Short mmCIF file of C-alpha atoms and ligand atoms in Angstrom, two decimals:
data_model
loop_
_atom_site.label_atom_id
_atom_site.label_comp_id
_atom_site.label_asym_id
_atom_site.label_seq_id
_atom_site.Cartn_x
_atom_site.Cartn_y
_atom_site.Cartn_z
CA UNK A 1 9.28 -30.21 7.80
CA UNK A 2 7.15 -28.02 10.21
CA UNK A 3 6.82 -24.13 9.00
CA UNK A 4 5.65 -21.39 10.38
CA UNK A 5 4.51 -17.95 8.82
CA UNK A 6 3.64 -15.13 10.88
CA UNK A 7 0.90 -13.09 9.30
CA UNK A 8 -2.02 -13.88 7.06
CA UNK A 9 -1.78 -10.98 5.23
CA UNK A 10 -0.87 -11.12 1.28
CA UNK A 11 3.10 -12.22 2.02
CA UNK A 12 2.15 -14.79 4.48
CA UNK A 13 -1.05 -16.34 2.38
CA UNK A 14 0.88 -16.70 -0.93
CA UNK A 15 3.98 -18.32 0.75
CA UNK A 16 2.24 -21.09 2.53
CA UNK A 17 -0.13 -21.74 -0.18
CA UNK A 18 2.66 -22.21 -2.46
CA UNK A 19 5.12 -24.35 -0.26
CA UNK A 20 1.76 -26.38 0.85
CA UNK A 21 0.90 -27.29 -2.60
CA UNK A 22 4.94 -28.46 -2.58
CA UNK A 23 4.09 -30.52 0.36
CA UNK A 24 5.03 -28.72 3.57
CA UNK A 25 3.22 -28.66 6.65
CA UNK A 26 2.36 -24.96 7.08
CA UNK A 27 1.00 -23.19 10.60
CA UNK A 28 0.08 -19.54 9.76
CA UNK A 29 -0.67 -17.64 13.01
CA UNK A 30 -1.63 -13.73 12.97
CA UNK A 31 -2.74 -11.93 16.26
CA UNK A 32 -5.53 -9.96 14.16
CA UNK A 33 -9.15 -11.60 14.51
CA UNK A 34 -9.27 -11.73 10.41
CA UNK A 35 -7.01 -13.04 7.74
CA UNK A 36 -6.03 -10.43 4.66
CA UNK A 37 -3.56 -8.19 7.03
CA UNK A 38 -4.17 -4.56 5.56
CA UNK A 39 -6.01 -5.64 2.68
CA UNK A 40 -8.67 -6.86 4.63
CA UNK A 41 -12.68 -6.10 4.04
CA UNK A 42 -15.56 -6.16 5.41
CA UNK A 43 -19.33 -5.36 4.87
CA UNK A 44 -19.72 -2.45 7.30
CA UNK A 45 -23.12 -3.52 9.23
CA UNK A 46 -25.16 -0.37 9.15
CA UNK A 47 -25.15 -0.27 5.14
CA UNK A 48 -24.00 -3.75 3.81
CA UNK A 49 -21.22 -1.74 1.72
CA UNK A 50 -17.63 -3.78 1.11
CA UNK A 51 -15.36 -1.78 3.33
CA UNK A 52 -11.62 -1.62 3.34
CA UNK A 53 -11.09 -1.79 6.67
CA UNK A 54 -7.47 -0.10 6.57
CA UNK A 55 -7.80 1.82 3.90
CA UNK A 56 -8.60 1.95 -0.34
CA UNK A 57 -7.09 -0.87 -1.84
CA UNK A 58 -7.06 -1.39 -6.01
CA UNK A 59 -5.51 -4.23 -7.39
CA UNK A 60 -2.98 -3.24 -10.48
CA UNK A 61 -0.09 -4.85 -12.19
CA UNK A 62 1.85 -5.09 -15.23
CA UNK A 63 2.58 -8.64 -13.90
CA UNK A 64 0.83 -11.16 -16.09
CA UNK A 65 2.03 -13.95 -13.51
CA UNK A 66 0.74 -11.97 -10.74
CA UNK A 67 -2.69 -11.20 -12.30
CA UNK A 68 -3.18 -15.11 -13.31
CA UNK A 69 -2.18 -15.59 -9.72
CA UNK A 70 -5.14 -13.88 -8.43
CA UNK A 71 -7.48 -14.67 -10.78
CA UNK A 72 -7.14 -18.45 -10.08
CA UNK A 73 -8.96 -17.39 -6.71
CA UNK A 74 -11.44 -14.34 -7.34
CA UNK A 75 -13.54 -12.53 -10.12
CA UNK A 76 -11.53 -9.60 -10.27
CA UNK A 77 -14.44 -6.88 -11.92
CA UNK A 78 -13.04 -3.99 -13.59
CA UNK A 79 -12.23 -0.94 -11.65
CA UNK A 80 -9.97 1.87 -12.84
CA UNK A 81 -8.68 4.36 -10.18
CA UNK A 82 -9.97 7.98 -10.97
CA UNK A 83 -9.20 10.21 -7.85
CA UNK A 84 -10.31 13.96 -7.39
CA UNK A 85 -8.53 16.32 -5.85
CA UNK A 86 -9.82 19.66 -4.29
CA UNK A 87 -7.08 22.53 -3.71
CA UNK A 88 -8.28 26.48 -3.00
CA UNK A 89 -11.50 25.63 -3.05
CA UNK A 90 -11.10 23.74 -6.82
CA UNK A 91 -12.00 20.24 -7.88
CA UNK A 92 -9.09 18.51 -10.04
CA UNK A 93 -8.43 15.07 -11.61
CA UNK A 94 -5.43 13.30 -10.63
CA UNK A 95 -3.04 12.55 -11.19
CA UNK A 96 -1.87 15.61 -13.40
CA UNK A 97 -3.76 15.84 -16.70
CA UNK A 98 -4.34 17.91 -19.67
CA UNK A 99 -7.54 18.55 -17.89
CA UNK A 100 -5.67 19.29 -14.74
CA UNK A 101 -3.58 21.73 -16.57
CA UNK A 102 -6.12 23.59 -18.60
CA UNK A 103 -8.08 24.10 -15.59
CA UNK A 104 -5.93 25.09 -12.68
CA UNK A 105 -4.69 27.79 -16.02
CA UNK A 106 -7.49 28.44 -16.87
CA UNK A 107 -6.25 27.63 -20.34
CA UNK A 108 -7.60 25.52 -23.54
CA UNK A 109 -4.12 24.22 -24.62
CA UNK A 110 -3.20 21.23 -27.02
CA UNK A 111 -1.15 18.41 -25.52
CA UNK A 112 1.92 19.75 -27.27
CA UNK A 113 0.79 23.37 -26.22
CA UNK A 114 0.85 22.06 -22.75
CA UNK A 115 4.31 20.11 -22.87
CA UNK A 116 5.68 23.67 -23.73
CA UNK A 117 4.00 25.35 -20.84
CA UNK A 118 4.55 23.03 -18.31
CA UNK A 119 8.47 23.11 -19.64
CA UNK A 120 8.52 26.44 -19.43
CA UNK A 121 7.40 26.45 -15.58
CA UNK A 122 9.36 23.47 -14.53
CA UNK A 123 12.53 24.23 -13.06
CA UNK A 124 15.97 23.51 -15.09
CA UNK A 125 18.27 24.61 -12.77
CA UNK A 126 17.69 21.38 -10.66
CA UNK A 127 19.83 18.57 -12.32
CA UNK A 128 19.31 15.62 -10.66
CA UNK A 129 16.25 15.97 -7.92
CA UNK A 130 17.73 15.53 -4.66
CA UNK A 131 14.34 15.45 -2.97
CA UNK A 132 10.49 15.17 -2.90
CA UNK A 133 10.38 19.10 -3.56
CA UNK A 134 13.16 18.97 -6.50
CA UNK A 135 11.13 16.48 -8.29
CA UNK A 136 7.80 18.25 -8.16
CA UNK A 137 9.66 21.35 -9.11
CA UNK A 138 11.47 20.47 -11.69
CA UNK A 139 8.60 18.05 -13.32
CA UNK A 140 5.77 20.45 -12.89
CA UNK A 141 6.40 24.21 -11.63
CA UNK A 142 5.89 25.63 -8.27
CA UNK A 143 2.42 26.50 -8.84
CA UNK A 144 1.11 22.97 -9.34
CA UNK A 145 3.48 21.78 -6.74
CA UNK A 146 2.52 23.98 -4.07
CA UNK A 147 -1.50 23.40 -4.79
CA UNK A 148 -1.44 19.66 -5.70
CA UNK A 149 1.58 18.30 -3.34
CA UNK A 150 3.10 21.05 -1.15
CA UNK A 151 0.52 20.64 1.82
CA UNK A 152 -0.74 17.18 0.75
CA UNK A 153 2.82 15.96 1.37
CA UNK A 154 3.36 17.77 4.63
CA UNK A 155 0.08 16.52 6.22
CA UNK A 156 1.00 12.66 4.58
CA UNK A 157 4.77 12.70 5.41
CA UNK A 158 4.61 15.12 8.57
CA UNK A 159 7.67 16.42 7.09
CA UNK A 160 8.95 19.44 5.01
CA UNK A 161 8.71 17.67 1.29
CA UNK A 162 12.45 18.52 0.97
CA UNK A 163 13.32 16.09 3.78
CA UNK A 164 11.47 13.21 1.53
CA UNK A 165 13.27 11.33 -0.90
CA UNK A 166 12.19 12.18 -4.80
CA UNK A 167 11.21 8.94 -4.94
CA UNK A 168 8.12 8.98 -3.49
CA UNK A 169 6.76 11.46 -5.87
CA UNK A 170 8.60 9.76 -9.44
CA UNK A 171 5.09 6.90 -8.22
CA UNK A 172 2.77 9.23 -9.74
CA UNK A 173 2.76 10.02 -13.54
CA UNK A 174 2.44 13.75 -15.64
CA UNK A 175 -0.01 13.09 -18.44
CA UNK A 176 -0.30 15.56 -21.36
CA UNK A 177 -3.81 14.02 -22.63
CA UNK A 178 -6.86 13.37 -20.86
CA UNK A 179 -6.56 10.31 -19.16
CA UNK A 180 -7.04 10.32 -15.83
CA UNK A 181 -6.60 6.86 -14.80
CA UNK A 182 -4.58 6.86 -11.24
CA UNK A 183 -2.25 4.23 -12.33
CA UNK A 184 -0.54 3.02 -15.82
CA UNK A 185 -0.47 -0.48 -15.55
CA UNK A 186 -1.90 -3.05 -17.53
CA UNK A 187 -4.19 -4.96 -15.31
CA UNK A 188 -6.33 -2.86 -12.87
CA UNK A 189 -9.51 -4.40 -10.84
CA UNK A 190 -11.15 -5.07 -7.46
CA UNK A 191 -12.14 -8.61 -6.36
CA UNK A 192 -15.59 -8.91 -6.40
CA UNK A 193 -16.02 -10.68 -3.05
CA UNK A 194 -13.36 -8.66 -1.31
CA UNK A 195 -9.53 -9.15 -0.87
CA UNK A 196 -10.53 -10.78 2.17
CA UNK A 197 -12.50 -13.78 0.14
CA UNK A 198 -9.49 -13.77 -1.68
CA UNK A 199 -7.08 -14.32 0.99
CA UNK A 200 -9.19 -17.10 2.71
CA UNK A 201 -9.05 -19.00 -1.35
CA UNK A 202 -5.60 -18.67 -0.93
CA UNK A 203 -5.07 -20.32 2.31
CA UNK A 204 -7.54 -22.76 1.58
CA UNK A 205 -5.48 -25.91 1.84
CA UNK A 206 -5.37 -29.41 3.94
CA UNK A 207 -1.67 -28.63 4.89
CA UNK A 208 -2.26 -25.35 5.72
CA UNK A 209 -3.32 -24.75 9.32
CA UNK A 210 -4.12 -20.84 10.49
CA UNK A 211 -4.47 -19.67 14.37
CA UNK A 212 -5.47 -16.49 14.65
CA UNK A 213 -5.94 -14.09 17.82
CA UNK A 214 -2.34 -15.16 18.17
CA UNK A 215 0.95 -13.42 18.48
CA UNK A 216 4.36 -15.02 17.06
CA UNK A 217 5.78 -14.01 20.69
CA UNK A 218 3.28 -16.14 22.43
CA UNK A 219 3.86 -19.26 20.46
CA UNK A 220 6.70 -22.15 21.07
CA UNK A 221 8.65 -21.37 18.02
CA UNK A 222 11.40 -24.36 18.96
CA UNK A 223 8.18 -26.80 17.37
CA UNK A 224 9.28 -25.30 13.93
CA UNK A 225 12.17 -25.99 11.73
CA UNK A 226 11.96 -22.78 10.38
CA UNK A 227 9.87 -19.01 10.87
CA UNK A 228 8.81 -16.92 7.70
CA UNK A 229 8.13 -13.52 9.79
CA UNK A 230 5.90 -11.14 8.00
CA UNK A 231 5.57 -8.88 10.94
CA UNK A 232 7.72 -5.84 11.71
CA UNK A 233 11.87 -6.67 11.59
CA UNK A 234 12.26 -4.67 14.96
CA UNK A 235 9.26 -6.06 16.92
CA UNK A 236 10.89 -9.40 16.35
CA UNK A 237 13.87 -8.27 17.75
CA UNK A 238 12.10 -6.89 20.52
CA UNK A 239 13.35 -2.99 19.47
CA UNK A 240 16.42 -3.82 20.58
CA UNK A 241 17.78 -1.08 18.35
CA UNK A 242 14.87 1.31 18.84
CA UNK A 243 11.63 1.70 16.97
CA UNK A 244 11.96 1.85 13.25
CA UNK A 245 10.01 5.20 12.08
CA UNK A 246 6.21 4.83 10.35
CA UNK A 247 3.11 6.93 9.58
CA UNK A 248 0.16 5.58 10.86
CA UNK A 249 -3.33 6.71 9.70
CA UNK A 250 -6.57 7.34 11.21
CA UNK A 251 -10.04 6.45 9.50
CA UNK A 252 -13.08 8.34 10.90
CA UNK A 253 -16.02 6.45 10.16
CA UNK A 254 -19.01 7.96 8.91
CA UNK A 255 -22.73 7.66 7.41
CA UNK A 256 -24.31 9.08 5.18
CA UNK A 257 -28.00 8.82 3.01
CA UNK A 258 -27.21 7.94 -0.81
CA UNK A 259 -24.57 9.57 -2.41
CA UNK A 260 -22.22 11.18 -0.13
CA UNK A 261 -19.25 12.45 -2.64
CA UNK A 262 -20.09 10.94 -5.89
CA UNK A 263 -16.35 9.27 -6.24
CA UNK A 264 -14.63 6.79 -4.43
CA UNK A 265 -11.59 8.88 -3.50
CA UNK A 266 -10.58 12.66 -3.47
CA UNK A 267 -7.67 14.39 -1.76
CA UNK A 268 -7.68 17.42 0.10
CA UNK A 269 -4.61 18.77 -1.07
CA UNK A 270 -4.59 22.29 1.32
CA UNK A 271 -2.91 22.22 4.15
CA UNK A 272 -5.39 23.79 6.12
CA UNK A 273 -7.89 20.97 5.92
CA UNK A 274 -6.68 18.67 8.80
CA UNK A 275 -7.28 15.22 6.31
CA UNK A 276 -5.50 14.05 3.87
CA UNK A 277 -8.89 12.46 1.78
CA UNK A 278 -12.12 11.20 2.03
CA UNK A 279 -13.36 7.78 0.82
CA UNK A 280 -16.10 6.50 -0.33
CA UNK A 281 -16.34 3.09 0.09
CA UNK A 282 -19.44 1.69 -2.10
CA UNK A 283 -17.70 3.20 -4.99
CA UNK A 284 -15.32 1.07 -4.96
CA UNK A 285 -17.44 -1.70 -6.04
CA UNK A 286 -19.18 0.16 -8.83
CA UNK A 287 -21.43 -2.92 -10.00
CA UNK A 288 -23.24 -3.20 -6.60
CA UNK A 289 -23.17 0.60 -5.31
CA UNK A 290 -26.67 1.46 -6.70
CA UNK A 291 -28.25 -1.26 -3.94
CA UNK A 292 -27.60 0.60 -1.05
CA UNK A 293 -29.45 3.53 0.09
CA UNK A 294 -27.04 4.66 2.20
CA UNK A 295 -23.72 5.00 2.15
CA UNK A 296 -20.58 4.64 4.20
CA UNK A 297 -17.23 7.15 4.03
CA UNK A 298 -13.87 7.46 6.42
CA UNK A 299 -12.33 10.79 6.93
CA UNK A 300 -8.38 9.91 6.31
CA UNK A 301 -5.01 11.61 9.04
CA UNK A 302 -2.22 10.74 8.60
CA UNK A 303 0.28 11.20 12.08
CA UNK A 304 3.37 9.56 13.51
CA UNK A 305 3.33 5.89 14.63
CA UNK A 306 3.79 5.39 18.04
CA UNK A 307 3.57 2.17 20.87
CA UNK A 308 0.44 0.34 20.03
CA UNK A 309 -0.26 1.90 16.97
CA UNK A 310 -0.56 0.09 13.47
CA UNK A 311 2.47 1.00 11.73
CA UNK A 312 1.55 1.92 7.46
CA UNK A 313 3.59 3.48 5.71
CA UNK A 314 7.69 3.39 6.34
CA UNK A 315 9.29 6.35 6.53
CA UNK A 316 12.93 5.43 5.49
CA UNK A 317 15.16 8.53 5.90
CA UNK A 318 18.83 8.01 7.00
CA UNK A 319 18.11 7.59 10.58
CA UNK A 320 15.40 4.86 9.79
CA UNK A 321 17.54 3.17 7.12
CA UNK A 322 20.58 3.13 9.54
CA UNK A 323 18.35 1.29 11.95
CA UNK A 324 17.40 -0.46 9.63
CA UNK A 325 21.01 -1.65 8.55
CA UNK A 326 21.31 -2.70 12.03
CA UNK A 327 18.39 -5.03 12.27
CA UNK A 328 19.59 -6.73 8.72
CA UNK A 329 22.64 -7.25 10.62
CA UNK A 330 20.89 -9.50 13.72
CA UNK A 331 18.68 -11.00 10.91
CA UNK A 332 21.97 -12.71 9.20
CA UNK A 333 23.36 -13.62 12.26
CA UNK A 334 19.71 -15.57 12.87
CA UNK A 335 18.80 -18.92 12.23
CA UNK A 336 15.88 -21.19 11.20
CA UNK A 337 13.71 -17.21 10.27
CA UNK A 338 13.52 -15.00 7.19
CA UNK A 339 11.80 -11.82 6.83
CA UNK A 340 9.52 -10.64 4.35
CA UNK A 341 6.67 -8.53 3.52
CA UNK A 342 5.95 -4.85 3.61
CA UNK A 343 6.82 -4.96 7.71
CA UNK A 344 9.56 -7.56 7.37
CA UNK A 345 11.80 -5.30 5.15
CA UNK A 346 9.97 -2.35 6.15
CA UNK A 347 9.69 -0.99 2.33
CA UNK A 348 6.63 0.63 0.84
CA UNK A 349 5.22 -2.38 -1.48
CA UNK A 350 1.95 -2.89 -3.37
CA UNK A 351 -0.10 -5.37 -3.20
CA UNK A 352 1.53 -6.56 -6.94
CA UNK A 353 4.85 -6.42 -5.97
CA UNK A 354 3.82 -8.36 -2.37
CA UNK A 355 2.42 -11.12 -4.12
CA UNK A 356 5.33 -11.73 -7.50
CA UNK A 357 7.95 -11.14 -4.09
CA UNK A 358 6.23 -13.83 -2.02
CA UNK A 359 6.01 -16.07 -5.11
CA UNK A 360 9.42 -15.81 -5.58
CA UNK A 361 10.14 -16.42 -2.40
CA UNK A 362 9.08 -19.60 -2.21
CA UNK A 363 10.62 -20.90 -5.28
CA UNK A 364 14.14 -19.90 -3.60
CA UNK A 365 12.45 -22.00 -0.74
CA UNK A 366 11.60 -25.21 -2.44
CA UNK A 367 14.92 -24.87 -4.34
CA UNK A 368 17.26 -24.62 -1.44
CA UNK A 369 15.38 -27.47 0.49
CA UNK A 370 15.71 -29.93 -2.38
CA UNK A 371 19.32 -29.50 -2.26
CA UNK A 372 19.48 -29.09 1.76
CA UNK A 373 20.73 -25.84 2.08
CA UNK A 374 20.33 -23.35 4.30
CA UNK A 375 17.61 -20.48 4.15
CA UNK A 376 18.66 -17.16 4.05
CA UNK A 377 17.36 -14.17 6.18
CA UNK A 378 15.93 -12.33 3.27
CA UNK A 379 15.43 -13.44 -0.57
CA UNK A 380 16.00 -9.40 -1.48
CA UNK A 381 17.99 -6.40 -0.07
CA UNK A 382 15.40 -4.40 2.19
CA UNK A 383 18.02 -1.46 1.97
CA UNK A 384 17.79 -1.51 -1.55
P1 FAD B 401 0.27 -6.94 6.04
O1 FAD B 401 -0.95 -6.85 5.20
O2 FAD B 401 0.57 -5.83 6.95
O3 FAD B 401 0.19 -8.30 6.89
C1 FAD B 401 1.03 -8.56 7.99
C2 FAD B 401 0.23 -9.36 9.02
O4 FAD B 401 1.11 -9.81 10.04
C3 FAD B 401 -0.85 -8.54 9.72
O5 FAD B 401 -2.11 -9.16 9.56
C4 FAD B 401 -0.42 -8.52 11.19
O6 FAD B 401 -1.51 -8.61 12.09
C5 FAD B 401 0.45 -9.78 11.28
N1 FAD B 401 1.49 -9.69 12.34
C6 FAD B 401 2.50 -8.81 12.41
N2 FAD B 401 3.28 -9.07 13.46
C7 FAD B 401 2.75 -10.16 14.07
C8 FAD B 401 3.13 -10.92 15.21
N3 FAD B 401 4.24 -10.67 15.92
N4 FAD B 401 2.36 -11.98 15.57
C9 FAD B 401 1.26 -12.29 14.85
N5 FAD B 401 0.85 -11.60 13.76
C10 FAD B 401 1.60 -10.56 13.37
N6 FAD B 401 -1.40 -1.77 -2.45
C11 FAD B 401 -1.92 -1.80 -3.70
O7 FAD B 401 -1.47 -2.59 -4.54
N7 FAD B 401 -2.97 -0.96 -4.04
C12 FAD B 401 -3.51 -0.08 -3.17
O8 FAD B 401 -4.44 0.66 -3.52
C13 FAD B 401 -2.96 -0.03 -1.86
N8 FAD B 401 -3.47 0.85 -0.96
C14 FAD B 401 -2.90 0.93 0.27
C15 FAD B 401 -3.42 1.85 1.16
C16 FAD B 401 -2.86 1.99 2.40
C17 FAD B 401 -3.43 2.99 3.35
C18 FAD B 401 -1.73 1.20 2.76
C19 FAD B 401 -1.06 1.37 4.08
C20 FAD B 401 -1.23 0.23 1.89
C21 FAD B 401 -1.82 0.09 0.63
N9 FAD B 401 -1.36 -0.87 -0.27
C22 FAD B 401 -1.89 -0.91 -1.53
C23 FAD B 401 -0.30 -1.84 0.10
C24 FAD B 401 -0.83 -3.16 0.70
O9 FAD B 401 -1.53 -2.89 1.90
C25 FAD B 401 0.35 -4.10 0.97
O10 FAD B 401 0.95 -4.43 -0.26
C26 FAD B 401 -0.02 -5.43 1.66
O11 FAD B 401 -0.84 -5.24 2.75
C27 FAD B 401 1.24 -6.13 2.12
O12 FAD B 401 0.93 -7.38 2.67
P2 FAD B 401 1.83 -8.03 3.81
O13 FAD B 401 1.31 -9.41 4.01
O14 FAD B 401 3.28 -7.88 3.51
O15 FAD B 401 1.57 -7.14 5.12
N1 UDP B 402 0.66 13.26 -3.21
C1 UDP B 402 0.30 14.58 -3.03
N2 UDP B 402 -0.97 14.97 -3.37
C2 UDP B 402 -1.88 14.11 -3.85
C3 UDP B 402 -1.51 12.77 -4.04
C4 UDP B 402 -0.23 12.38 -3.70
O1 UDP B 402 1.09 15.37 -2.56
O2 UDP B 402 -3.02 14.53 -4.11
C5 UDP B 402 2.05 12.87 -2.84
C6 UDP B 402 2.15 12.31 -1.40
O3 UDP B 402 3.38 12.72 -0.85
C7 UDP B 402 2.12 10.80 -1.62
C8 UDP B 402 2.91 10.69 -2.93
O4 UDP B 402 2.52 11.86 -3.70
O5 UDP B 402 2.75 10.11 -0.57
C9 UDP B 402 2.63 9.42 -3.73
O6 UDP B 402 1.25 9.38 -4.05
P1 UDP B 402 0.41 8.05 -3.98
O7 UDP B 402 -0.93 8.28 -4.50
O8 UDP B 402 1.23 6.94 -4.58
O9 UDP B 402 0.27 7.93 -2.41
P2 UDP B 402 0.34 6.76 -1.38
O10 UDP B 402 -0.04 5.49 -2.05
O11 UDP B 402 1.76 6.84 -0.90
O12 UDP B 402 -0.67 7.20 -0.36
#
């Protein structure tokens, strides 16, 4: 059998590495002049720092199977998340702490002490959150809402935060101690070589064949039995139904001597401050970042997506999800393709969650081929 995969990102590297070490012929093509999709690094060449190219990336699972997964192809050095945040003219740790508390408070409580106070702010009336706002508001208060995520949320989303969904927020943990670790999971770490290095381990096989510089639409498709699209649902279907709705960001590049910020990552939570955050990049690879004298940082907006813009993160309100319905619809009535990925189900996924959903993917695959069967469109519910 002859496959194709559309996109070298994460989606499109696991699946063909998986059903080429089952013995399929696999042609990866991606129009981008690198492999590694989003994740993708680079040494910027004015300092010789690691540079994430699209944006911060930090590996972090509870998956065990994921983790092995990755480690079979990198040195994954230990890295845990600590982001700053500066609102009125303050500088926080994220995501809410004890520390965060006491100091916004100006207050010395206990963790207990604090579980009380924040209680007594939070908002009961609420019930069930019915949006982004509810959620803050009824976890936290209106004061630490409206400093930490009121105008973060509004320059991020482009939206009032009670047109968002409360999901969004329910991502990002309340701690009453003084960890300030970003994320809970077990496994947290950034590959030493670069996600891109990663990637190109991944892909490295004889029956794996990669054209880049290409698009899927200039290709003869008909040469394949069958298309694993990684790319956006409604580009495939050439927008028939209209564009489905993203934010796309913009990274302003600059230099600076030494230390610039002293952190790899803090927000700018006012809204008057036209950014969202500021990244530094060297600190993300803390066991090298004392080599380089200078230092290399991108200034972070976030605006709408349009025509020829690189779509990040979905938005997935009614109208988008309606679309969205629609394009599942043509995508079942499809043959010989199946859609995956972050842009193939247009969902908000991690890097984690990419990886255990492409691996699982491609046991369906190799399942359904040994007994002849047909492949499905998708191997989850994008509406779900
Ligand atoms: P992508 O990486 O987008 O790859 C898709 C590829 O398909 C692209 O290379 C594209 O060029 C190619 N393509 C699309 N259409 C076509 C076409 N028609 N023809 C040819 N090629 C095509 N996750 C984490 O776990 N931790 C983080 O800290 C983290 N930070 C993030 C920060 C930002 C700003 C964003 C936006 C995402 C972040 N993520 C993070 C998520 C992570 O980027 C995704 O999980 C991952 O990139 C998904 O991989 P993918 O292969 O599905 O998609
Ligand atoms: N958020 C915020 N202030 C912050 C950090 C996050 O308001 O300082 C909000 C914002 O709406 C963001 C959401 O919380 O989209 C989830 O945060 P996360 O860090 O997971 O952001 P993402 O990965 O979506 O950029």
């Amino acid at each position: 059998m002859k496959l194709c995969i559309v996109g070298a990102g994460l989606s499109g590297a696991v699946l063909g590495r998986e059903l080429a070490a089952a013995g399929l012929d696999i042609t990866i093509v991606d129009e981008r002049e690198h492999i590694a999709g989003n994740c993708h690094t680079e040494r910027d060449p004015d300092t010789g720092v690691m540079m994430h190219r699209y944006g911060p990336h930090i590996f972090h699972t509870d998956n065990k199977e994921v983790w092995d997964f990755v480690s079979q192809f990198c040195v994954m050095m230990p890295y845990v998340n600590r982001v700053k945040a500066i609102a009125n003219g303050h500088v926080y740790t994220l995501p809410i702490n004890l520390l965060t508390i006491n100091q916004f408070f100006g207050k010395t409580l206990l963790p207990d002490e604090a579980r009380k106070f924040i209680a007594s702010k939070a908002r009961m009336d609420i019930g069930v959150p019915g949006n982004f706002e509810e959620q803050a508001q009824s976890m936290i208060g209106d004061e630490l809402y409206r400093a930490f995520f009121y105008g973060y949320t509004k320059k991020q989303w482009g939206v009032e935060p009670t047109e968002l969904p409360a999901s969004i927020l329910k991502r990002l943990p309340v701690r009453f101690n003084y960890d300030d670790n970003y994320f809970n999971h077990k496994y947290q770490g950034m590959p030493r070589d670069g996600y891109t290095s990663l990637v190109e381990k991944i892909i490295e096989h004889p029956r794996i064949h990669l054209k880049l510089q290409t698009k899927f639409e200039e290709i003869d498709a008909s040469i394949y039995d069958h298309v694993f699209y990684t790319g956006p649902i409604d580009r495939y279907f050439g927008y028939k139904f209209g564009r489905l709705g993203y934010r796309t960001l913009d990274f302003e590049k600059f230099h600076a001597e030494g230390d610039y910020q002293g952190t790899a990552v803090i927000n700018f939570c006012d809204q008057d401050i036209p950014y969202t955050r500021i990244t530094e990049h060297k600190h993300f690879s803390p066991w090298e970042a004392d080599s380089f004298q200078r230092t290399v940082c991108y200034r972070e907006y976030s605006r709408a997506c349009c025509e020829g813009d690189i779509p990040y993160y979905p938005i997935r309100l009614v109208n988008e999800k309606r679309m969205l319905s629609d394009y599942i619809g043509l995508a079942n009535a499809s043959h010989r393709v199946s859609f995956l990925g972050r842009l193939g189900t247009y969902r908000y996924l991690d890097m984690d969650v990419t990886i255990a959903e492409a691996l699982d993917a491609s046991k369906r695959v190799r399942n359904l081929l040994e007994i002849g069967d047909k492949l499905p469109a998708f191997f989850l519910d994008p509406l779900k």
